[in-house]
Short mmCIF file of C-alpha atoms in Angstrom, two decimals:
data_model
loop_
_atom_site.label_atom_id
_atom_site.label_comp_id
_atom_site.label_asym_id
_atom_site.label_seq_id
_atom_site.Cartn_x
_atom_site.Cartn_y
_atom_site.Cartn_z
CA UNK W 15 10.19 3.63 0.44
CA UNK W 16 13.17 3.89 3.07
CA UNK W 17 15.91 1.48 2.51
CA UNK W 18 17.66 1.03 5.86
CA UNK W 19 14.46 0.72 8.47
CA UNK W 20 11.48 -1.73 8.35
CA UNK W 21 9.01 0.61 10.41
CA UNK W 22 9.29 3.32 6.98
CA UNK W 23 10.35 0.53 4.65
CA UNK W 24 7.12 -1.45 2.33
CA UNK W 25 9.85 -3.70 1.49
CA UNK W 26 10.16 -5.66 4.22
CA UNK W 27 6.98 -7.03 3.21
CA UNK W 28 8.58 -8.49 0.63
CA UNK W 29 10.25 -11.59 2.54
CA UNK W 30 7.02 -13.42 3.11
CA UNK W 31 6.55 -16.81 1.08
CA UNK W 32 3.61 -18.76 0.18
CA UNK W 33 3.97 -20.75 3.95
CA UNK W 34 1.56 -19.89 6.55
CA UNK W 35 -2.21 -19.72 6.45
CA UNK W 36 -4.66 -16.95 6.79
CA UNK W 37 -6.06 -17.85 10.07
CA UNK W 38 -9.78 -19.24 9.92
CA UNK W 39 -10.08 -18.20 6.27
CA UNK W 40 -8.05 -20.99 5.13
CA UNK W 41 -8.83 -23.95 7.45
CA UNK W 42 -12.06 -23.37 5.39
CA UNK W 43 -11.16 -23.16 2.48
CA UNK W 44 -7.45 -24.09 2.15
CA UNK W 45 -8.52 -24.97 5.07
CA UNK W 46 -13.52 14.02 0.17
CA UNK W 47 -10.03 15.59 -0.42
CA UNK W 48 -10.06 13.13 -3.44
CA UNK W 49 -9.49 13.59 -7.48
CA UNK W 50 -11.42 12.47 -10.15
CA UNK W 51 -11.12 8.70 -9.77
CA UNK W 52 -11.43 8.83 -5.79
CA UNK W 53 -7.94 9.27 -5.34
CA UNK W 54 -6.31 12.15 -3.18
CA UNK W 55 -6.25 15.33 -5.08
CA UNK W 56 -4.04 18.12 -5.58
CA UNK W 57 -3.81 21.13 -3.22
CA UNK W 58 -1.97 24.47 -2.13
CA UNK W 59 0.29 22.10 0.76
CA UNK W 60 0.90 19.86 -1.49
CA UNK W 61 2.07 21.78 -4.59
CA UNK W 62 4.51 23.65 -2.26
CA UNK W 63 5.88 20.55 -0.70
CA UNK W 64 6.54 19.04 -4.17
CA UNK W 65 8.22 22.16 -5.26
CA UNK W 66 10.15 21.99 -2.44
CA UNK W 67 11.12 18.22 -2.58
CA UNK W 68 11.76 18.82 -6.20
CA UNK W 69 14.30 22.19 -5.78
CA UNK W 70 16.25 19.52 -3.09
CA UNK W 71 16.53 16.97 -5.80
CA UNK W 72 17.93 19.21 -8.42
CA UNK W 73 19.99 20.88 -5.93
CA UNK W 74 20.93 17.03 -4.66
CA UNK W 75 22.03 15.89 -7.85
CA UNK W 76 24.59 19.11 -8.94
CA UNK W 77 26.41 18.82 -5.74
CA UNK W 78 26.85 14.79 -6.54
CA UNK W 79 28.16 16.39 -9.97
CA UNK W 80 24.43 15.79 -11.69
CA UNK W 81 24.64 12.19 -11.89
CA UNK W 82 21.02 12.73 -11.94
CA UNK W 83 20.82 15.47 -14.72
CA UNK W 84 20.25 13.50 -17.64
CA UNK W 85 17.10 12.19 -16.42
CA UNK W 86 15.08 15.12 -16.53
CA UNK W 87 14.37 14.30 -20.29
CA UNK W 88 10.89 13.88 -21.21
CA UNK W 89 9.96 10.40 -20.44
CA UNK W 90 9.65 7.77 -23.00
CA UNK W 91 7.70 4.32 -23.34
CA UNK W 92 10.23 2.06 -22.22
CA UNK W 93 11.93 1.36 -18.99
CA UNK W 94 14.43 3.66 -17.94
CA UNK W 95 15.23 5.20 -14.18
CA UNK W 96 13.34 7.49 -12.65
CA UNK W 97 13.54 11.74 -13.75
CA UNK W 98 14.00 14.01 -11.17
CA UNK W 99 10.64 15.12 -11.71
CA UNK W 100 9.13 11.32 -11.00
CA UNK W 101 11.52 10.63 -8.37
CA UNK W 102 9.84 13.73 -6.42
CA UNK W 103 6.33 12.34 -7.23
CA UNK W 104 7.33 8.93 -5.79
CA UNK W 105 8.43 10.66 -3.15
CA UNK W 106 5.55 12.42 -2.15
CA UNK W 107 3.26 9.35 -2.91
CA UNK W 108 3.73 8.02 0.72
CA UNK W 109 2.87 11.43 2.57
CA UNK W 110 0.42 11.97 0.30
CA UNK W 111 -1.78 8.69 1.39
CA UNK W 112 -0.91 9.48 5.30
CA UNK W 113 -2.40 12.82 4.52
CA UNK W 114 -5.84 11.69 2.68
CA UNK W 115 -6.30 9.18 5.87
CA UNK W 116 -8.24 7.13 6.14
CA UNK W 117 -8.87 5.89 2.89
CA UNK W 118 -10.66 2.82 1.27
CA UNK W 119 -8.79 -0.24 0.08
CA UNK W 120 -9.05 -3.25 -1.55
CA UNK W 121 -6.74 -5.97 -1.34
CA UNK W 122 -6.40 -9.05 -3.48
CA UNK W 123 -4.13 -12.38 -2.51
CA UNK W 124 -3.97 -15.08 -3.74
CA UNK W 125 -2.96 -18.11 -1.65
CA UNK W 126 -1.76 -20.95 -4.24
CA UNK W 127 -4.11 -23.72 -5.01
CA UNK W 128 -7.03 -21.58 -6.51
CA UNK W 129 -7.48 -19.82 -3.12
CA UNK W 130 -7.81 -16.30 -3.01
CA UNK W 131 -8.65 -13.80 -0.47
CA UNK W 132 -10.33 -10.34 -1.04
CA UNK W 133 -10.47 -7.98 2.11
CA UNK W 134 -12.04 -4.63 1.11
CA UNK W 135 -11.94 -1.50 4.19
CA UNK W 136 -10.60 1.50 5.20
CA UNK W 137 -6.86 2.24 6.56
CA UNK W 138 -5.73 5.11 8.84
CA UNK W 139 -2.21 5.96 8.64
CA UNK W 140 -2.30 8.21 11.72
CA UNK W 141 -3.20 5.76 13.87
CA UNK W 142 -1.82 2.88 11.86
CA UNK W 143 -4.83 0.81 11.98
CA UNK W 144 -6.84 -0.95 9.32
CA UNK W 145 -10.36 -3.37 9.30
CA UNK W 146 -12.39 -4.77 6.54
CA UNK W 147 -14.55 -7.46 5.16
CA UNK W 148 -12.53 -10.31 3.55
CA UNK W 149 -13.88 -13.61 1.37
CA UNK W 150 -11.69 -16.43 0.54
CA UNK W 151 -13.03 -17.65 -2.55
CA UNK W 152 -11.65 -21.15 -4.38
CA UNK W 153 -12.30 -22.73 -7.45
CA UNK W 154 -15.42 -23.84 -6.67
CA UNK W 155 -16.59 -20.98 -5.09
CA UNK W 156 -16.95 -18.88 -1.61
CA UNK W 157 -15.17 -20.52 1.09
CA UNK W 158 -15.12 -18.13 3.94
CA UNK W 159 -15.97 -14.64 5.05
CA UNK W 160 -16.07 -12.25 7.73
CA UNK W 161 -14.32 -9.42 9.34
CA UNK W 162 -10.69 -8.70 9.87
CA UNK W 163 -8.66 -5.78 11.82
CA UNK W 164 -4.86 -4.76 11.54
CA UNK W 165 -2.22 -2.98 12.85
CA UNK W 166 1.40 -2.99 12.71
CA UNK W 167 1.91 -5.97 15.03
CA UNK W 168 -0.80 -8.17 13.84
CA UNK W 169 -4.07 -9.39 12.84
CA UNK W 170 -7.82 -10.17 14.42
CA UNK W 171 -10.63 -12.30 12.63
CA UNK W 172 -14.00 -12.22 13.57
CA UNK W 173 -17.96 -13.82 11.86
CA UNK W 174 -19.68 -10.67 10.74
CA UNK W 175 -22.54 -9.61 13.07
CA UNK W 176 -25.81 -10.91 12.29
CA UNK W 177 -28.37 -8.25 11.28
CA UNK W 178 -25.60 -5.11 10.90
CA UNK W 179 -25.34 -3.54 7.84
CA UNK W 180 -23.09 -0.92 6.65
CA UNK W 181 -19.31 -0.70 5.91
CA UNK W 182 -16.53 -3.56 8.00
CA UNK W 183 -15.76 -0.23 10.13
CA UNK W 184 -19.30 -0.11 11.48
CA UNK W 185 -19.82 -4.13 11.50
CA UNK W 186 -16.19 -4.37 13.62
CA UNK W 187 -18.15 -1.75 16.45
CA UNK W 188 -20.45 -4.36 17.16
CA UNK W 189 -18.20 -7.54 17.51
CA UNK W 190 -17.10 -7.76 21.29
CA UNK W 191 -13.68 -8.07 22.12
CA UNK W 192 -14.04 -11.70 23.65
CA UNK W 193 -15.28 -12.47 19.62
CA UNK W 194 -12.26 -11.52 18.02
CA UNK W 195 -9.39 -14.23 17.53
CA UNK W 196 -5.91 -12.45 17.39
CA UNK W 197 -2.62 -13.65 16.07
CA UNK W 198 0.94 -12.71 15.36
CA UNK W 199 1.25 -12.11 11.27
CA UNK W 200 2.71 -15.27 9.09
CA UNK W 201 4.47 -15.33 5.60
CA UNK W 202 1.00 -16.20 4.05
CA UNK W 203 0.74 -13.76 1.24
CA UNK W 204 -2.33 -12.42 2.92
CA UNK W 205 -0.69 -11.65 5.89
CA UNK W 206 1.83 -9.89 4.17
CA UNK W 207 -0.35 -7.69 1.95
CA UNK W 208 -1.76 -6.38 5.25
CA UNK W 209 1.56 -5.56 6.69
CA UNK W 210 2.40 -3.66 3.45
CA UNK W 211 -0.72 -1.95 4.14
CA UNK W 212 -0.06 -0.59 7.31
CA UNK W 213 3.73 0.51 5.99
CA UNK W 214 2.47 2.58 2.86
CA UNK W 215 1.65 5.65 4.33
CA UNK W 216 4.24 8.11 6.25
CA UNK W 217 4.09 11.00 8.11
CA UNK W 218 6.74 12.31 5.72
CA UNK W 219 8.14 12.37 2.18
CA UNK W 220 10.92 10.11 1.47
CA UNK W 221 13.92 11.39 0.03
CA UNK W 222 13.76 11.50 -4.08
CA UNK W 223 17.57 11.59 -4.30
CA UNK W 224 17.66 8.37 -2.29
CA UNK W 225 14.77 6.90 -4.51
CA UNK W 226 16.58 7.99 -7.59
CA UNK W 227 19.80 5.95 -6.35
CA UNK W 228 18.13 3.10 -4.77
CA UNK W 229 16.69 1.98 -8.13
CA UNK W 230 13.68 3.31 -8.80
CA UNK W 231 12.30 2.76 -12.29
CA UNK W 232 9.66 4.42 -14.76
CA UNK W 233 7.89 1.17 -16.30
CA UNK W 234 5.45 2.50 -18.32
CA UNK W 235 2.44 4.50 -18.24
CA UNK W 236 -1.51 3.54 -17.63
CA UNK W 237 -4.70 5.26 -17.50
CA UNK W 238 -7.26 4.53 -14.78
CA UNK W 239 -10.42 5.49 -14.60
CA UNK W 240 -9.65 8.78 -17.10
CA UNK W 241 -6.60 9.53 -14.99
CA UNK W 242 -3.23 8.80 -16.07
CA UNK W 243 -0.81 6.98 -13.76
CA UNK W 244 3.21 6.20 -14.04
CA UNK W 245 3.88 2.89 -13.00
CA UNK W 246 7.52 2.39 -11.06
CA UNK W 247 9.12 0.11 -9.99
CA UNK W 248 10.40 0.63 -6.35
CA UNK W 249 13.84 1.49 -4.54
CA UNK W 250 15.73 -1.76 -3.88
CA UNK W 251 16.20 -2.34 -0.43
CA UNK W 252 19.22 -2.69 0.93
CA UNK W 253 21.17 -5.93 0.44
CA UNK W 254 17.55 -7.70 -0.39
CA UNK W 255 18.27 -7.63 -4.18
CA UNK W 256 20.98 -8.01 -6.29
CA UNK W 257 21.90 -5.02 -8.67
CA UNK W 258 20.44 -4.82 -11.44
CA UNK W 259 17.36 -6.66 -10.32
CA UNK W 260 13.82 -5.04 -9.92
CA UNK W 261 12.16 -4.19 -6.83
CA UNK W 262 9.18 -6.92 -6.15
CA UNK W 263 7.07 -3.98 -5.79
CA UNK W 264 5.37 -1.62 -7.94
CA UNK W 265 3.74 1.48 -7.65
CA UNK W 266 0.65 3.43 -9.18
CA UNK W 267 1.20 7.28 -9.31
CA UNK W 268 -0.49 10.07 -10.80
CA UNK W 269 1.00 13.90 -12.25
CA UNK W 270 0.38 15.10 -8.15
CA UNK W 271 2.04 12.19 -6.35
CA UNK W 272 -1.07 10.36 -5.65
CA UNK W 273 -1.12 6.85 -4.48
CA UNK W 274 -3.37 4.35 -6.61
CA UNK W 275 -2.26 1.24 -6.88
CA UNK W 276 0.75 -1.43 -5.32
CA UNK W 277 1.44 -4.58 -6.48
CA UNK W 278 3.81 -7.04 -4.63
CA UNK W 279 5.42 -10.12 -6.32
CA UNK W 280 5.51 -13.26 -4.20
CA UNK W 281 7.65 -16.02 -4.61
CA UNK W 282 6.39 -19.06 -5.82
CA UNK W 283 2.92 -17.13 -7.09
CA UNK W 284 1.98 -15.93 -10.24
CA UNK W 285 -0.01 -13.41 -9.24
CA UNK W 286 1.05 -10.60 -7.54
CA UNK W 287 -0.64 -9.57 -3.97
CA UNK W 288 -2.43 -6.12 -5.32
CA UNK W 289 -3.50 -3.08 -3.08
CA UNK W 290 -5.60 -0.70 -4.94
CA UNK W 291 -7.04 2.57 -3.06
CA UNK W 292 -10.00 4.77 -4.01
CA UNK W 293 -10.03 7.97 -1.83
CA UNK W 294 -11.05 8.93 1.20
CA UNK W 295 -13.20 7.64 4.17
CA UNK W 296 -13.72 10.91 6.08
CA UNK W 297 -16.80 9.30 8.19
CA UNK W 298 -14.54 6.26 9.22
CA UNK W 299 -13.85 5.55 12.71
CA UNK W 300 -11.43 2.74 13.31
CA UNK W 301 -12.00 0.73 16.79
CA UNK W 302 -9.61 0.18 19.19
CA UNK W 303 -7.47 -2.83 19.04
CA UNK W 304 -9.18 -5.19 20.08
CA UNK W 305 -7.12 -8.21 18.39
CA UNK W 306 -3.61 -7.28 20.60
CA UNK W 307 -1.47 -10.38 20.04
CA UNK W 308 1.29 -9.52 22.99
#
């Protein structure tokens, strides 16, 4: 949740447009460190670094003459800006999903014209790599399916193996690299989701008094799955939004700083591209990269 560099900043996803297509998908059809619900759970490292984040804050906002003081009331139903306490939280969400790596996703897009594409798989922030089944579906059903592999500078697609079962991890093992068909990301709104993806998880906390400042925003509360989440709205980036405005992303976080959910508006779509993530993947072995598009 940076504001000034792409390579730590989830926002910069936020540029794509509903241009582009998702490479074979649409030419045919548009052409167990984990809590209760699966998510990353609370422990001894992570406790101290939130205490730790959160002392910073406080101390943060006196010496800017507590700008930020009022907002460690107890928080209410409507929208407000974030409290210290939830700007440490967001904070933490990022490091928090690096740390749980790799974990399971889904990802939902939808394309325009009844077209949506579903990729579910595995991510793994240390190595910044992510592969997984997707199905474009339209409204008259399946279109498409098969496998499809990530990384920072772009995408592969592959058919699905005949007679391999078992998760898109163990499927991808089995494709040979002369199957895959690489390419340079778009602005489809798939293509974008993925590149959020890859951005969400850090090797370190971001900085809650920058969050706080930035315009991050307490929306609301939600319970998932028995566990209660804050919803926020994210920091602003830098010159991408006017003041005043809302980030085009939102986040899912529970009472530890636990990642759940991210939801990205598109322009020109209804419905937002959604990430949701359900714990960890310890047995997961990513391949290599196999879908280079230098």
């Amino acid at each position: 949740m940076a504001r000034t560099t792409p390579a730590r900043n989830p926002e910069a996803a936020k540029q794509a447009s509903t241009t582009g297509e998702p490479g074979k998908a649409k030419a045919a059809g548009r052409a167990k460190a984990s809590g209760k619900d699966g998510a990353p759970g609370p422990g001894p490292r992570r406790r101290t670094v939130r205490l730790r984040i959160l002392a910073a804050l406080v101390a943060g906002a006196a010496a800017v003459g507590g700008t930020l003081a009022y907002r460690t009331v107890t928080a209410g139903t409507g929208e407000r800006p974030v409290t210290v306490d939830e700007a440490s939280r967001l904070a933490l969400s990022r490091l928090n999903l690096f740390q749980a790596s790799p974990v399971t996703l889904a990802l939902t897009a939808a394309e325009g014209g009844d077209v949506t594409v579903r990729v579910e798989g595995v991510v793994d922030y240390r190595v910044r790599r992510g592969v997984g089944r997707y199905q474009v579906t339209g409204a008259s059903g399946p279109l498409d399916h098969g496998l499809v592999v990530w990384d920072a500078g772009g995408l592969g697609l592959a058919p699905e193996p005949a007679g391999v079962d078992g998760p898109a991890w163990k499927q991808a093992e089995r494709v040979p690299r002369q199957g895959w068909s690489p390419r340079s990301y778009t602005a489809d709104p798939l293509d974008a989701g993925l590149q959020l993806v890859v951005q969400l998880g850090a090797d370190r906390p971001d900085n809650p008094l920058l969050l706080a400042q930035s315009g991050a925003r307490r929306l609301g509360g939600e319970r998932i799955d028995g566990r209660d989440y804050d919803r926020f709205a994210g920091p602003r980036a830098q010159g991408a939004a006017p003041d005043g405005e809302r980030s085009p992303l939102t986040y899912w976080v529970d009472g530890d700083g636990g990642l759940r959910r991210v939801t990205m508006r598109m322009p020109g779509l209804g419905t937002p591209t959604a990430v949701e993530f359900s714990g960890q993947d310890s047995g997961a072995v990513l391949p290599e990269a196999p879908w280079l598009t230098g």
